[in-house]
Short mmCIF file of C-alpha atoms and ligand atoms in Angstrom, two decimals:
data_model
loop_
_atom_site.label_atom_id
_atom_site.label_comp_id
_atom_site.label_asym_id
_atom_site.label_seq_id
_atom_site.Cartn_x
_atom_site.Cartn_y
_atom_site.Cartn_z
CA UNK A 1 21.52 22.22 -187.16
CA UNK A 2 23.31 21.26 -184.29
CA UNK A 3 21.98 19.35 -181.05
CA UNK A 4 22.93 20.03 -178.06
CA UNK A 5 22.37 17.32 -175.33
CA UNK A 6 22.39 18.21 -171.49
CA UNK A 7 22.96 15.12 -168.75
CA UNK A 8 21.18 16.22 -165.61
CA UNK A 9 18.44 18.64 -164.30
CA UNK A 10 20.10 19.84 -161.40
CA UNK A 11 21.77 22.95 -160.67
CA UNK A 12 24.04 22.65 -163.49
CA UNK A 13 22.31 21.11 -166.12
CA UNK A 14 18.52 23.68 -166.18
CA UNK A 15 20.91 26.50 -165.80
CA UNK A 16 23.27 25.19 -169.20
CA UNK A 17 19.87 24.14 -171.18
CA UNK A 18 18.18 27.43 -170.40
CA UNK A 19 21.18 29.53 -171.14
CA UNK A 20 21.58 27.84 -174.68
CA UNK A 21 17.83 27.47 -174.77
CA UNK A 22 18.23 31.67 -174.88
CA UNK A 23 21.23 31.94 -177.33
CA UNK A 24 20.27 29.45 -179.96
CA UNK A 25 18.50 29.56 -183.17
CA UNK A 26 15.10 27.64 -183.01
CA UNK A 27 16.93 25.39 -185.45
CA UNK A 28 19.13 24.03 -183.17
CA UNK A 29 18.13 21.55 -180.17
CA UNK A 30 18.49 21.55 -176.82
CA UNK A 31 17.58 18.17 -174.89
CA UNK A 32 18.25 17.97 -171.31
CA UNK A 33 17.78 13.87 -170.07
CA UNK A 34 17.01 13.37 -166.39
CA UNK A 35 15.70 10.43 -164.69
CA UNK A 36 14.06 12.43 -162.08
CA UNK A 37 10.72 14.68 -162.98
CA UNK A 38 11.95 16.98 -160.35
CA UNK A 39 14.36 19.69 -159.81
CA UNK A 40 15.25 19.98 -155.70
CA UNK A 41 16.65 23.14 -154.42
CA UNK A 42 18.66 21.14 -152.39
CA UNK A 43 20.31 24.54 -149.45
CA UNK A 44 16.15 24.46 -148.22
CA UNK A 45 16.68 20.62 -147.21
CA UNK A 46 18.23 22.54 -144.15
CA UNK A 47 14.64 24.32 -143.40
CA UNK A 48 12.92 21.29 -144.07
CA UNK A 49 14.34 19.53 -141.47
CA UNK A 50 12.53 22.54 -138.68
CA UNK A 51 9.65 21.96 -140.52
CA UNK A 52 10.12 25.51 -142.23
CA UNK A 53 9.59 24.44 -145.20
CA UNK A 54 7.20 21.96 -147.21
CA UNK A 55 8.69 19.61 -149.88
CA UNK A 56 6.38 21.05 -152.91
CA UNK A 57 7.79 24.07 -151.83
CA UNK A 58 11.44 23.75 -152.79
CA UNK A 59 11.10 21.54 -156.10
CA UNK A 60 11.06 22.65 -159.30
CA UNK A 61 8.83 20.43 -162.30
CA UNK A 62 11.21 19.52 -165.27
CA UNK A 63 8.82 19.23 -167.34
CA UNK A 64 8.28 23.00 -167.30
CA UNK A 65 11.50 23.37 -169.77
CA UNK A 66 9.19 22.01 -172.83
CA UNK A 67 7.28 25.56 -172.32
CA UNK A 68 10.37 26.80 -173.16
CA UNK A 69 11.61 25.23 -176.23
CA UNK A 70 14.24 22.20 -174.38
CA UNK A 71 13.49 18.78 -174.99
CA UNK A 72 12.86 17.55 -171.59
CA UNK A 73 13.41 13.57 -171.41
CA UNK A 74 12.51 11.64 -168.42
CA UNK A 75 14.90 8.79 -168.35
CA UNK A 76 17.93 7.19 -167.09
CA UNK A 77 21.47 7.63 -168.69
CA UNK A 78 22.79 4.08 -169.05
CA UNK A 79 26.17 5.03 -171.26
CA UNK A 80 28.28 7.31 -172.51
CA UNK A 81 29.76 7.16 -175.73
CA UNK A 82 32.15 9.93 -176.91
CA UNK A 83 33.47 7.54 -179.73
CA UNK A 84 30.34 7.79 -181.66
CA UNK A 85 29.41 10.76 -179.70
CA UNK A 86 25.65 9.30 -178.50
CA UNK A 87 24.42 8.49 -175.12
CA UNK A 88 22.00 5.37 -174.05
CA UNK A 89 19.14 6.25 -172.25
CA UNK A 90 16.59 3.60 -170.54
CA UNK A 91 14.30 4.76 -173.69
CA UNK A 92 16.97 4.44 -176.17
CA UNK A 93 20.03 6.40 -177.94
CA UNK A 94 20.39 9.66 -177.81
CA UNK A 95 23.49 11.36 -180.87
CA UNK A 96 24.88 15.10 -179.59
CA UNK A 97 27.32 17.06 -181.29
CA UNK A 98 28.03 18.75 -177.84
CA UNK A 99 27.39 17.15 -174.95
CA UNK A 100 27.38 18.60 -171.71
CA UNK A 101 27.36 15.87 -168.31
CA UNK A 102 25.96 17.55 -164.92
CA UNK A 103 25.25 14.55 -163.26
CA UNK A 104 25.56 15.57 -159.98
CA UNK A 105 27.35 13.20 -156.99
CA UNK A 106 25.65 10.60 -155.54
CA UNK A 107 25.83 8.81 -152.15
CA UNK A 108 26.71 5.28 -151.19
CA UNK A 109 25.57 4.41 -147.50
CA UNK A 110 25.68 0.79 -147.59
CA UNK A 111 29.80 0.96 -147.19
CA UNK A 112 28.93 1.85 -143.76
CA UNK A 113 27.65 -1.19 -141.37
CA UNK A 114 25.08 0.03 -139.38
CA UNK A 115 23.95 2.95 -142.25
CA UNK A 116 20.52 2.32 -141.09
CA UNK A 117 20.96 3.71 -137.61
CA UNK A 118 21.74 7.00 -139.08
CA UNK A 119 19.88 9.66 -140.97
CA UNK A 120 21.11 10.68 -144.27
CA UNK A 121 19.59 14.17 -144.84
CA UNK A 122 21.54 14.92 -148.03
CA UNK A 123 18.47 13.68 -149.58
CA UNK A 124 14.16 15.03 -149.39
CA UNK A 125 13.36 11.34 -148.01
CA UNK A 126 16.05 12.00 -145.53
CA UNK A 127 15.47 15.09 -144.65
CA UNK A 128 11.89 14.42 -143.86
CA UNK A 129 12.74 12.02 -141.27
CA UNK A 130 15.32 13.88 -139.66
CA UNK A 131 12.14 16.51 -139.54
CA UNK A 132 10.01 14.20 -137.77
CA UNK A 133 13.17 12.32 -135.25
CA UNK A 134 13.59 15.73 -134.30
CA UNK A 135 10.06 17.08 -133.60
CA UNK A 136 10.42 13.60 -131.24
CA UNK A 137 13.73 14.30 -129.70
CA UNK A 138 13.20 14.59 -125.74
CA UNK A 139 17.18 15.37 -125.28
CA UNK A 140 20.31 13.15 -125.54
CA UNK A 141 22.78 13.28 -127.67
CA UNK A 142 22.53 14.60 -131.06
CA UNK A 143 25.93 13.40 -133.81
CA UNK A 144 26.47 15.13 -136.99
CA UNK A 145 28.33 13.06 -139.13
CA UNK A 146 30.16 13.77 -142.31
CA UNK A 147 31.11 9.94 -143.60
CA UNK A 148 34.16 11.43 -145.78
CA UNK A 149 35.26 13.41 -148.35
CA UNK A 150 34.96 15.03 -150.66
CA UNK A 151 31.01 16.03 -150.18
CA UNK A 152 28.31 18.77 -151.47
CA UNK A 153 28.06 21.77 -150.21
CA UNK A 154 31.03 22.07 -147.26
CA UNK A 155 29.12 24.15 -145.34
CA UNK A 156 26.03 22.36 -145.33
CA UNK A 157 26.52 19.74 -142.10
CA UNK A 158 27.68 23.09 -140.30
CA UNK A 159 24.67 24.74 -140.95
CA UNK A 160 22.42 21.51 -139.83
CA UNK A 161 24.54 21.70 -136.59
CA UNK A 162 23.49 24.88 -135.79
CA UNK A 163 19.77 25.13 -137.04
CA UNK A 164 19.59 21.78 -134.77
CA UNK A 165 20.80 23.41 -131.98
CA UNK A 166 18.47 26.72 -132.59
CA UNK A 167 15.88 24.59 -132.85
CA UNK A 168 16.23 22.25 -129.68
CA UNK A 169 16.39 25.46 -128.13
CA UNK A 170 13.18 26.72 -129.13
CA UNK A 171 11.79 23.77 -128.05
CA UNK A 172 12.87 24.47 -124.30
CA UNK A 173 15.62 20.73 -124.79
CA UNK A 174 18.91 22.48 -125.52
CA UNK A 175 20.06 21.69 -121.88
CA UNK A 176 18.87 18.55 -122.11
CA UNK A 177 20.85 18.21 -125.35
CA UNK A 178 24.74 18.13 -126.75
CA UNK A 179 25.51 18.53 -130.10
CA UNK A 180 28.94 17.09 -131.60
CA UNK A 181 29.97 16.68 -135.23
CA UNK A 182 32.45 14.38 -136.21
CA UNK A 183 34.19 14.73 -139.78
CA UNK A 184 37.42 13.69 -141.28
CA UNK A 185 38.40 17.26 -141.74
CA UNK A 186 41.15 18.80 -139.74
CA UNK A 187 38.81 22.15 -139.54
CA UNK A 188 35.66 23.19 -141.44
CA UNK A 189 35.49 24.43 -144.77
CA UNK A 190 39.08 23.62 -145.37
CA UNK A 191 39.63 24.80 -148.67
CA UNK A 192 38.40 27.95 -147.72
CA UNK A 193 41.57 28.58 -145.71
CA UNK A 194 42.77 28.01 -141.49
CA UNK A 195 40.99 31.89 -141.14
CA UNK A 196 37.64 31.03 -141.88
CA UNK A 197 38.16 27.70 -140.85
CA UNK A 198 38.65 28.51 -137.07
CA UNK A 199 35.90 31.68 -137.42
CA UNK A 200 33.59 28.65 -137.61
CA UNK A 201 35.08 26.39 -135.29
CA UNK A 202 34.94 29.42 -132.73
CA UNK A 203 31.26 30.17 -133.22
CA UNK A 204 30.43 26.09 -133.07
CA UNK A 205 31.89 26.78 -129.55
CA UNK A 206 30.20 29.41 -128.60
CA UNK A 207 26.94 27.45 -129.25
CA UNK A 208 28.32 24.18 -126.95
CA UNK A 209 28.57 22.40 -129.67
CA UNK A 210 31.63 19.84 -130.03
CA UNK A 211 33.63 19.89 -133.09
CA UNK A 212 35.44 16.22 -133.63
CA UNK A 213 38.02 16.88 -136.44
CA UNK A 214 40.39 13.67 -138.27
CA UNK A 215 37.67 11.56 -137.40
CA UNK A 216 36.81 8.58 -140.25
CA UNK A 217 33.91 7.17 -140.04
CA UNK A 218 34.26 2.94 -140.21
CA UNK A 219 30.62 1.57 -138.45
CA UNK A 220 27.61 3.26 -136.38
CA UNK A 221 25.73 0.20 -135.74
CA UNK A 222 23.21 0.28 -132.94
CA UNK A 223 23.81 4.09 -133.29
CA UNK A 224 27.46 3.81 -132.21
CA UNK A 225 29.74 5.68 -133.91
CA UNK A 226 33.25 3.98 -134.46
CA UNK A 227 36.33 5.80 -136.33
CA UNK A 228 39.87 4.86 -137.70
CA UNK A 229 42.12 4.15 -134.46
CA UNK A 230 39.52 2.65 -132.46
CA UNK A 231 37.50 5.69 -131.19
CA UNK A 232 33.86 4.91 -130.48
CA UNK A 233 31.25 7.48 -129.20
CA UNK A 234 27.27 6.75 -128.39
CA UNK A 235 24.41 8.77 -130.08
CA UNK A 236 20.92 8.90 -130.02
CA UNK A 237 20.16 10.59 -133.13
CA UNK A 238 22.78 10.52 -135.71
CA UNK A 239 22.21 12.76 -138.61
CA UNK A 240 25.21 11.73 -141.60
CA UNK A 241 26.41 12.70 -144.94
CA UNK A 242 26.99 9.14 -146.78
CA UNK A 243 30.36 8.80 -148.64
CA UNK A 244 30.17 10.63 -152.31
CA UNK A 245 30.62 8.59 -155.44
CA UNK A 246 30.26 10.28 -159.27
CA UNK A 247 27.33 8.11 -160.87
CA UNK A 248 28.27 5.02 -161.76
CA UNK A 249 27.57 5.89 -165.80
CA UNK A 250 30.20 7.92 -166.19
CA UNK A 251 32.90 5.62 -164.26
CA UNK A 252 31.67 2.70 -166.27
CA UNK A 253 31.73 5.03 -170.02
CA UNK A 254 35.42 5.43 -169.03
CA UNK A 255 35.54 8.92 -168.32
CA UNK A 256 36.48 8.79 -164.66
CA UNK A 257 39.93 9.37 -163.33
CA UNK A 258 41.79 7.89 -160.61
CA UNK A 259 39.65 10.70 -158.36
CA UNK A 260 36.56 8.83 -159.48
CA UNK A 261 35.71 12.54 -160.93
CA UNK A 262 35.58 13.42 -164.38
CA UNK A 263 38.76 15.51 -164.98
CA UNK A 264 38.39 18.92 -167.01
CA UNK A 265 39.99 21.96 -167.98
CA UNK A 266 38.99 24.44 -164.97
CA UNK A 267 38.56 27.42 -166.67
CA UNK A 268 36.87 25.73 -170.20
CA UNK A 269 35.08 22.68 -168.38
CA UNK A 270 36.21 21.20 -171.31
CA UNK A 271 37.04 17.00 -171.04
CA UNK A 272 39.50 15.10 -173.01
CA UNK A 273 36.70 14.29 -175.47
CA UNK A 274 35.96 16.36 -178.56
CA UNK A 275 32.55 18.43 -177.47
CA UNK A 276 31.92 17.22 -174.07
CA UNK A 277 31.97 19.37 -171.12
CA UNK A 278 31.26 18.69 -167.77
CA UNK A 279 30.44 20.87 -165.12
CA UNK A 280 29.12 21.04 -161.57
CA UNK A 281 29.76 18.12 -158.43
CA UNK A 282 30.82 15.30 -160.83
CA UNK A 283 34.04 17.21 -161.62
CA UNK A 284 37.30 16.79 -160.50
CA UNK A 285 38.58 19.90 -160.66
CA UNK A 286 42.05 20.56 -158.34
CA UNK A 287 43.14 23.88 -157.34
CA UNK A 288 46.84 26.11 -157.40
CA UNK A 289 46.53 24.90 -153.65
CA UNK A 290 46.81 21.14 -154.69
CA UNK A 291 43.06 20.93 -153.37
CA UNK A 292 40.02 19.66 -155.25
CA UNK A 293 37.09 22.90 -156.40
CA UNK A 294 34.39 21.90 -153.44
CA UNK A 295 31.34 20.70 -155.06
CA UNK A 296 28.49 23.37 -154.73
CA UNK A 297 25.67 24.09 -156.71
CA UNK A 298 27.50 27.93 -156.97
CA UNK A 299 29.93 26.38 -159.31
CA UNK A 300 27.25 24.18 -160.88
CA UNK A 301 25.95 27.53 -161.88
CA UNK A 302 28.71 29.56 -162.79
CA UNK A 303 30.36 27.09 -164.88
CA UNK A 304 26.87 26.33 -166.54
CA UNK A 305 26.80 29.85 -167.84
CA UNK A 306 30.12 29.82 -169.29
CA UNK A 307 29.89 25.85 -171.08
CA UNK A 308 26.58 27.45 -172.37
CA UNK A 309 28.10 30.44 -173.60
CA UNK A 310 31.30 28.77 -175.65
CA UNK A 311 28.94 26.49 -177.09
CA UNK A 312 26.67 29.02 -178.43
CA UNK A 313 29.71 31.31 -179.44
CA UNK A 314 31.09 28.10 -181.51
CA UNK A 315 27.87 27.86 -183.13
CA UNK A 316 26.73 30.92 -184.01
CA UNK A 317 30.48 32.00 -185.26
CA UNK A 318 29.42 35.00 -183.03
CA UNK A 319 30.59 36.10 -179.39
CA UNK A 320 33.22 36.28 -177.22
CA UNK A 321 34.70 33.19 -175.04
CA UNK A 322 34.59 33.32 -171.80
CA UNK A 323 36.51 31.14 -168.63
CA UNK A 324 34.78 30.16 -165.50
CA UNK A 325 37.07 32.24 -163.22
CA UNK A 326 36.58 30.25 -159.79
CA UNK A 327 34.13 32.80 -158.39
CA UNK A 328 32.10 31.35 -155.36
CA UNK A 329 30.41 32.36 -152.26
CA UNK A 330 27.57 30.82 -149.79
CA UNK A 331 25.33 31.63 -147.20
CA UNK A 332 26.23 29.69 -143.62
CA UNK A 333 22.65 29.76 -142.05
CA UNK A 334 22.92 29.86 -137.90
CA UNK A 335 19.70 29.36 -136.77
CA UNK A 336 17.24 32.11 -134.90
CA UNK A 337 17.11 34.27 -138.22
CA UNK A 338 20.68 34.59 -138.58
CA UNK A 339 23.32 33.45 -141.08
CA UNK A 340 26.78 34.31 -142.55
CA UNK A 341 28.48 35.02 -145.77
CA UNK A 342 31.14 33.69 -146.99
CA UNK A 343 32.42 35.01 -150.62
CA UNK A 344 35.95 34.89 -152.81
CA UNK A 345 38.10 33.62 -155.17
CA UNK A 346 38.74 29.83 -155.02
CA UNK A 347 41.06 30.08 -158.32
CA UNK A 348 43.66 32.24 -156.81
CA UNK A 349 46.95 31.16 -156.51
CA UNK A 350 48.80 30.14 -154.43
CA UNK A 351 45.71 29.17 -152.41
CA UNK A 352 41.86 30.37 -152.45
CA UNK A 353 41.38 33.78 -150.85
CA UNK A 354 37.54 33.89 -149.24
CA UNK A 355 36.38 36.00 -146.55
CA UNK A 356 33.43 35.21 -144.01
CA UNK A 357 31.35 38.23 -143.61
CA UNK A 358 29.43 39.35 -140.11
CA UNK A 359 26.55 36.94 -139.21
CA UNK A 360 23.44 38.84 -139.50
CA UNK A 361 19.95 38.92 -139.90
CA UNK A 362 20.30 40.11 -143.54
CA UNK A 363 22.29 37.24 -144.78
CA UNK A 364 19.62 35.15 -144.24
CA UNK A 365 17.22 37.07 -145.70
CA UNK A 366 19.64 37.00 -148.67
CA UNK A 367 19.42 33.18 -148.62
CA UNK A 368 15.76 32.86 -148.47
CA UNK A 369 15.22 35.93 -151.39
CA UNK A 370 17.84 33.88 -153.39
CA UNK A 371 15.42 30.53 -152.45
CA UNK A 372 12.80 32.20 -154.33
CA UNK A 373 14.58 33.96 -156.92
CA UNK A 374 16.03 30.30 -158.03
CA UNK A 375 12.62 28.46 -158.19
CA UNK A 376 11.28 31.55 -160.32
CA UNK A 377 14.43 31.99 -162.53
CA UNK A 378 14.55 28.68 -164.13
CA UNK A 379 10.97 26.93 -164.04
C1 LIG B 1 21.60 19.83 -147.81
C2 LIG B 1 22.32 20.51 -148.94
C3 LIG B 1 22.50 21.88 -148.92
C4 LIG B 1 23.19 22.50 -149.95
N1 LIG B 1 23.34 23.86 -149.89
C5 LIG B 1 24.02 24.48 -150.88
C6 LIG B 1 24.20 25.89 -150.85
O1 LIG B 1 23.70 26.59 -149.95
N2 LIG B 1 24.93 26.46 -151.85
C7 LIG B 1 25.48 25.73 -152.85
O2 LIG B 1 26.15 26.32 -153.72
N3 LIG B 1 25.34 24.39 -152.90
C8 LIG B 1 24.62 23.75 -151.96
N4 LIG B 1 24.45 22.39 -152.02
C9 LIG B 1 25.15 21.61 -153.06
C10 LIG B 1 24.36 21.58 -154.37
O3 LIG B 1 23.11 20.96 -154.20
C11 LIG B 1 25.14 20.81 -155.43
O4 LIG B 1 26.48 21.21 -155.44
C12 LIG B 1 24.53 21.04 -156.80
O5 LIG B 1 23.23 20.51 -156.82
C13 LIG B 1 25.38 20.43 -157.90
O6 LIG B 1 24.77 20.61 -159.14
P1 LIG B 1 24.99 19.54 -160.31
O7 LIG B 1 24.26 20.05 -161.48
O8 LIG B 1 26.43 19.22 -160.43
O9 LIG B 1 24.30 18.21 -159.77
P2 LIG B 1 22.85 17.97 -159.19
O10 LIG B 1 22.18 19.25 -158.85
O11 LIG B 1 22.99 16.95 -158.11
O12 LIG B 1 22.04 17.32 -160.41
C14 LIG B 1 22.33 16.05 -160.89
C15 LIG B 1 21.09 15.54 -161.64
O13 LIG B 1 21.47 14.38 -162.39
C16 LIG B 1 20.43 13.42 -162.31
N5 LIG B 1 21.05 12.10 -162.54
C17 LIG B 1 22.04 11.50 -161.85
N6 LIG B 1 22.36 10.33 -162.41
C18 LIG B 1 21.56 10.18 -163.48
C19 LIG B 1 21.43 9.17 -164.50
N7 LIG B 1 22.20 8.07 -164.52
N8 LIG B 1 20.50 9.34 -165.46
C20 LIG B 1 19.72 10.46 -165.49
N9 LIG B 1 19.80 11.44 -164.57
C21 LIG B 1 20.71 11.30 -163.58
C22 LIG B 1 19.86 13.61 -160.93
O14 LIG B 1 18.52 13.13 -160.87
C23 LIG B 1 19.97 15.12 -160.71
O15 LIG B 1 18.77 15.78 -161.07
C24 LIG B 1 23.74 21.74 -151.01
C25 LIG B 1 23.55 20.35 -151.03
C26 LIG B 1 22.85 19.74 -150.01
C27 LIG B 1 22.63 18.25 -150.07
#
């Protein structure tokens, strides 16, 4: 019998359990160990914040992965051990012959003076008050904020930029109104290439809505913004993506790098530790291009259903390897119904080839179908 222990019920970590959940002999166990009850489809944060959508609405219940024959245990992981290959949980030890981390990337805001004055809506709690500051807003000036890099989802802040500004707009306040993000990167989306990087930049434009590039974020107390160099600009609403950190577990089990990120093997996940993969945002993971894999729950996913599958293949003495292959694409919502598509091959060398498809109405049906499709595919 082996056991199989999964760190994290996030985008990663349901997708690995469920996959071996499916491949495995009932003999063998599959625990997953999360110290939330809750699974958060974390891309319909961005509709939460126009009041689209309701917070019961895009969570998933962990416990639902008992039904299906996973040990679900709600608690927090305290260590990692790969010596004696066991982890510490706040209810006790945990032994795993393969253990796969998905642990996600937290945020730090304290770093920042003045975190308080803005709105961190990386996060439901967030999210929710950015929903309510904005059903307030009577005009002024609106800052997106992206604290530094590297961060989830590198289209997400974009996409809150826009829906902002679509929804100002149907409130009658867009004249009233200006819109500017400020990030450290030179365009957005970087990795995804100078093409698609200025396609964005262009329709931000279009829109009136300021993009501040090689800006780093220092203070934004009393909702003033100040950078590196001595730049200061004032806001009145300041919505921000807090600097990233891994979880402080893994740093302090020794499994960090000088990243902060747990190096693998890109195409096996595999760490430097006999059975332990990790997958997903807590990954360091650098590209031909010299650049870092961005951290997206697309990934999460693909790379889930690969660990999953090598694992199973090694136990059963059946199957066929297979390598995560760098595969990713996302949806760039852009407000009133519309959204774009952005798809390609971040594994391709010398650099990541990804093309941004048409904005139209059906990629956003796409995202929304795909909303649903998640919740229902894995609880
Ligand atoms: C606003 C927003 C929009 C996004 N939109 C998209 C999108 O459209 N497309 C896309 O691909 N990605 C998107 N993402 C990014 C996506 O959410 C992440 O990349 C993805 O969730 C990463 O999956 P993961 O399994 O690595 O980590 P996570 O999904 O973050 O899961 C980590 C889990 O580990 C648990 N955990 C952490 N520490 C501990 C501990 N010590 N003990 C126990 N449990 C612990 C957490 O509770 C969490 O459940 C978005 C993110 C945000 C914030």
């Amino acid at each position: 019998m082996a056991q199989i222990v999964v760190l994290g019920g996030g985008f990663g970590g349901v997708v690995a359990a469920t996959e071996l959940r499916k491949k495995l002999g009932k003999e063998h166990k599959v625990i997953l160990i999360d110290k939330s009850r809750e699974h958060l489809f974390t891309p319909s944060l961005l509709w939460l914040i126009l009041d689209e959508r309701k917070p019961e609405k895009i969570k998933g219940d962990l416990s639902v992965l008992n039904k299906k024959g996973i040990e679900y245990l709600n608690a927090e992981v305290q260590k990692i051990n790969p010596g004696s290959k066991a982890v510490i949980t706040s209810t006790g030890e945990v032994s795993y012959d393969y253990l796969i981390i998905s642990l996600g990337a937290g945020v730090v805001r304290d770093i920042i003076p003045g975190y308080r004055d803005g709105i961190n809506f990386y996060c439901l709690k967030g999210a929710e008050v950015l929903r309510d500051e904005l059903k307030r807003f009577e005009g002024g000036k609106v800052a997106v904020v992206i604290a530094s890099t590297p961060f989830k989802c590198p289209a997400a802040p974009y996409e809150a930029a826009f829906l902002i500004d679509a929804y100002l707009a149907k409130r009658g306040i867009k004249d009233k109104t200006d819109i500017a993000i400020y990030t450290p990167e030179t365009l957005p989306m970087p990795v995804a290439g100078p093409v698609l990087g200025s396609a964005v930049k262009e329709m931000l434009e279009k829109r009136g809505i300021s993009f501040n590039p090689q800006k780093k974020l220092i203070s934004m107390e009393n909702r003033e913004l100040s950078f590196e160099g001595g730049e200061k600009f004032k806001a009145d609403l300041i919505a921000w993506v807090p600097p990233h950190r891994a979880p402080a577990v893994v740093k302090d089990s020794g499994l960090t790098n000088e990243s902060g990120w747990i190096p693998v093997d890109g195409k096996t996940m595999k760490t430097q530790f006999d059975g332990v993969y990790a997958i997903g945002d807590i990954t360091a993971n650098k590209l031909p291009s010299g650049m870092m894999l961005p951290k997206a729950g697309v990934f999460a996913h693909g790379q889930a259903e690969v660990v999953a599958n090598n694992i199973a293949v090694e136990i059963n003495k059946a199957g066929e390897l297979r390598e995560f292959d760098g595969q990713g694409s996302c949806f760039l919502e852009l407000g009133h119904g519309i959204a774009g598509f952005a798809s390609g091959n971040f594994y391709a060398d010398p650099k990541p080839v990804v093309i941004l498809k048409n904005p139209g109405k059906m990629w956003h049906w796409g995202k929304v179908a795909f909303e649903k499709w998640w919740l229902w595919k894995w609880f």
